[in-house]
Amino acid sequence: MSVVDTVQMLELRTKKAAGLIAMLRKEKAELQEKFDLVNTHNAELEEYVESFATSNKIIEESIANAMENLASIEGLDDIP
């Protein structure tokens, strides 16, 4: 293989490498965008879970208080 052929092959390979790098950079940017979206959605879901847990605790406490109040009424269980 002559020097000219070697240089041309090197030039072709560098063009291919540059194209591959550009493609990978674009793919990386797309993946970063998807990651950011998923990360934001995950944070929203974490807030929802926290809110749900708080609401659930309030509901449980309210039910327990209602049951306690009903238990304090004498004769309630005797009514058919």
PDB file of C-alpha atoms in Angstrom:
ATOM      1  CA  MET A   1       0.000   0.000   0.000  1.00  0.00           C
ATOM      2  CA  SER A   2       1.412   3.358  -0.995  1.00  0.00           C
ATOM      3  CA  VAL A   3       1.733   6.367   1.263  1.00  0.00           C
ATOM      4  CA  VAL A   4      -1.041   8.126  -0.659  1.00  0.00           C
ATOM      5  CA  ASP A   5      -3.370   5.145  -0.148  1.00  0.00           C
ATOM      6  CA  THR A   6      -2.518   5.067   3.543  1.00  0.00           C
ATOM      7  CA  VAL A   7      -3.223   8.792   3.912  1.00  0.00           C
ATOM      8  CA  GLN A   8      -6.525   8.463   2.042  1.00  0.00           C
ATOM      9  CA  MET A   9      -7.519   5.524   4.238  1.00  0.00           C
ATOM     10  CA  LEU A  10      -6.581   7.527   7.326  1.00  0.00           C
ATOM     11  CA  GLU A  11      -8.651  10.467   6.087  1.00  0.00           C
ATOM     12  CA  LEU A  12     -11.649   8.204   5.475  1.00  0.00           C
ATOM     13  CA  ARG A  13     -11.339   6.648   8.916  1.00  0.00           C
ATOM     14  CA  THR A  14     -11.112  10.063  10.600  1.00  0.00           C
ATOM     15  CA  LYS A  15     -14.266  11.165   8.744  1.00  0.00           C
ATOM     16  CA  LYS A  16     -16.041   8.019   9.920  1.00  0.00           C
ATOM     17  CA  ALA A  17     -14.818   8.616  13.467  1.00  0.00           C
ATOM     18  CA  ALA A  18     -16.014  12.232  13.368  1.00  0.00           C
ATOM     19  CA  GLY A  19     -19.428  11.076  12.109  1.00  0.00           C
ATOM     20  CA  LEU A  20     -19.639   8.471  14.852  1.00  0.00           C
ATOM     21  CA  ILE A  21     -18.689  11.048  17.491  1.00  0.00           C
ATOM     22  CA  ALA A  22     -21.377  13.432  16.225  1.00  0.00           C
ATOM     23  CA  MET A  23     -23.963  10.649  16.288  1.00  0.00           C
ATOM     24  CA  LEU A  24     -22.971   9.621  19.819  1.00  0.00           C
ATOM     25  CA  ARG A  25     -23.122  13.220  21.044  1.00  0.00           C
ATOM     26  CA  LYS A  26     -26.629  13.573  19.625  1.00  0.00           C
ATOM     27  CA  GLU A  27     -27.674  10.289  21.224  1.00  0.00           C
ATOM     28  CA  LYS A  28     -26.165  11.394  24.539  1.00  0.00           C
ATOM     29  CA  ALA A  29     -28.127  14.662  24.411  1.00  0.00           C
ATOM     30  CA  GLU A  30     -31.357  12.768  23.673  1.00  0.00           C
ATOM     31  CA  LEU A  31     -30.705  10.349  26.523  1.00  0.00           C
ATOM     32  CA  GLN A  32     -29.920  13.231  28.886  1.00  0.00           C
ATOM     33  CA  GLU A  33     -33.211  14.874  27.934  1.00  0.00           C
ATOM     34  CA  LYS A  34     -35.104  11.636  28.611  1.00  0.00           C
ATOM     35  CA  PHE A  35     -33.244  11.183  31.900  1.00  0.00           C
ATOM     36  CA  ASP A  36     -34.119  14.709  33.014  1.00  0.00           C
ATOM     37  CA  LEU A  37     -37.776  14.102  32.177  1.00  0.00           C
ATOM     38  CA  VAL A  38     -37.838  10.806  34.075  1.00  0.00           C
ATOM     39  CA  ASN A  39     -36.005  12.385  36.998  1.00  0.00           C
ATOM     40  CA  THR A  40     -38.576  15.203  37.169  1.00  0.00           C
ATOM     41  CA  HIS A  41     -41.429  12.710  36.971  1.00  0.00           C
ATOM     42  CA  ASN A  42     -39.818  10.644  39.724  1.00  0.00           C
ATOM     43  CA  ALA A  43     -39.646  13.706  41.987  1.00  0.00           C
ATOM     44  CA  GLU A  44     -43.340  14.395  41.313  1.00  0.00           C
ATOM     45  CA  LEU A  45     -44.202  10.792  42.194  1.00  0.00           C
ATOM     46  CA  GLU A  46     -42.173  11.005  45.407  1.00  0.00           C
ATOM     47  CA  GLU A  47     -44.164  14.103  46.401  1.00  0.00           C
ATOM     48  CA  TYR A  48     -47.402  12.259  45.585  1.00  0.00           C
ATOM     49  CA  VAL A  49     -46.375   9.285  47.734  1.00  0.00           C
ATOM     50  CA  GLU A  50     -45.509  11.582  50.630  1.00  0.00           C
ATOM     51  CA  SER A  51     -48.830  13.401  50.286  1.00  0.00           C
ATOM     52  CA  PHE A  52     -50.694  10.096  50.083  1.00  0.00           C
ATOM     53  CA  ALA A  53     -48.952   8.780  53.204  1.00  0.00           C
ATOM     54  CA  THR A  54     -49.834  11.955  55.106  1.00  0.00           C
ATOM     55  CA  SER A  55     -53.464  11.813  53.948  1.00  0.00           C
ATOM     56  CA  ASN A  56     -53.656   8.127  54.786  1.00  0.00           C
ATOM     57  CA  LYS A  57     -52.381   8.780  58.316  1.00  0.00           C
ATOM     58  CA  ILE A  58     -54.969  11.552  58.821  1.00  0.00           C
ATOM     59  CA  ILE A  59     -57.742   9.246  57.590  1.00  0.00           C
ATOM     60  CA  GLU A  60     -56.604   6.438  59.897  1.00  0.00           C
ATOM     61  CA  GLU A  61     -56.540   8.826  62.862  1.00  0.00           C
ATOM     62  CA  SER A  62     -60.014  10.143  61.976  1.00  0.00           C
ATOM     63  CA  ILE A  63     -61.416   6.623  61.756  1.00  0.00           C
ATOM     64  CA  ALA A  64     -59.828   5.701  65.084  1.00  0.00           C
ATOM     65  CA  ASN A  65     -61.320   8.833  66.703  1.00  0.00           C
ATOM     66  CA  ALA A  66     -64.752   8.105  65.211  1.00  0.00           C
ATOM     67  CA  MET A  67     -64.617   4.518  66.479  1.00  0.00           C
ATOM     68  CA  GLU A  68     -63.600   5.800  69.902  1.00  0.00           C
ATOM     69  CA  ASN A  69     -66.501   8.272  69.919  1.00  0.00           C
ATOM     70  CA  LEU A  70     -68.951   5.565  68.869  1.00  0.00           C
ATOM     71  CA  ALA A  71     -67.600   3.210  71.532  1.00  0.00           C
ATOM     72  CA  SER A  72     -68.277   5.844  74.184  1.00  0.00           C
ATOM     73  CA  ILE A  73     -72.014   5.875  73.375  1.00  0.00           C
ATOM     74  CA  GLU A  74     -73.679   3.430  75.735  1.00  0.00           C
ATOM     75  CA  GLY A  75     -76.374   1.191  74.352  1.00  0.00           C
ATOM     76  CA  LEU A  76     -75.474   1.806  70.710  1.00  0.00           C
ATOM     77  CA  ASP A  77     -74.784  -1.886  70.153  1.00  0.00           C
ATOM     78  CA  ASP A  78     -78.164  -2.811  71.654  1.00  0.00           C
ATOM     79  CA  ILE A  79     -80.111  -1.043  68.875  1.00  0.00           C
ATOM     80  CA  PRO A  80     -81.177  -3.522  66.172  1.00  0.00           C
TER      81      PRO A  80
END
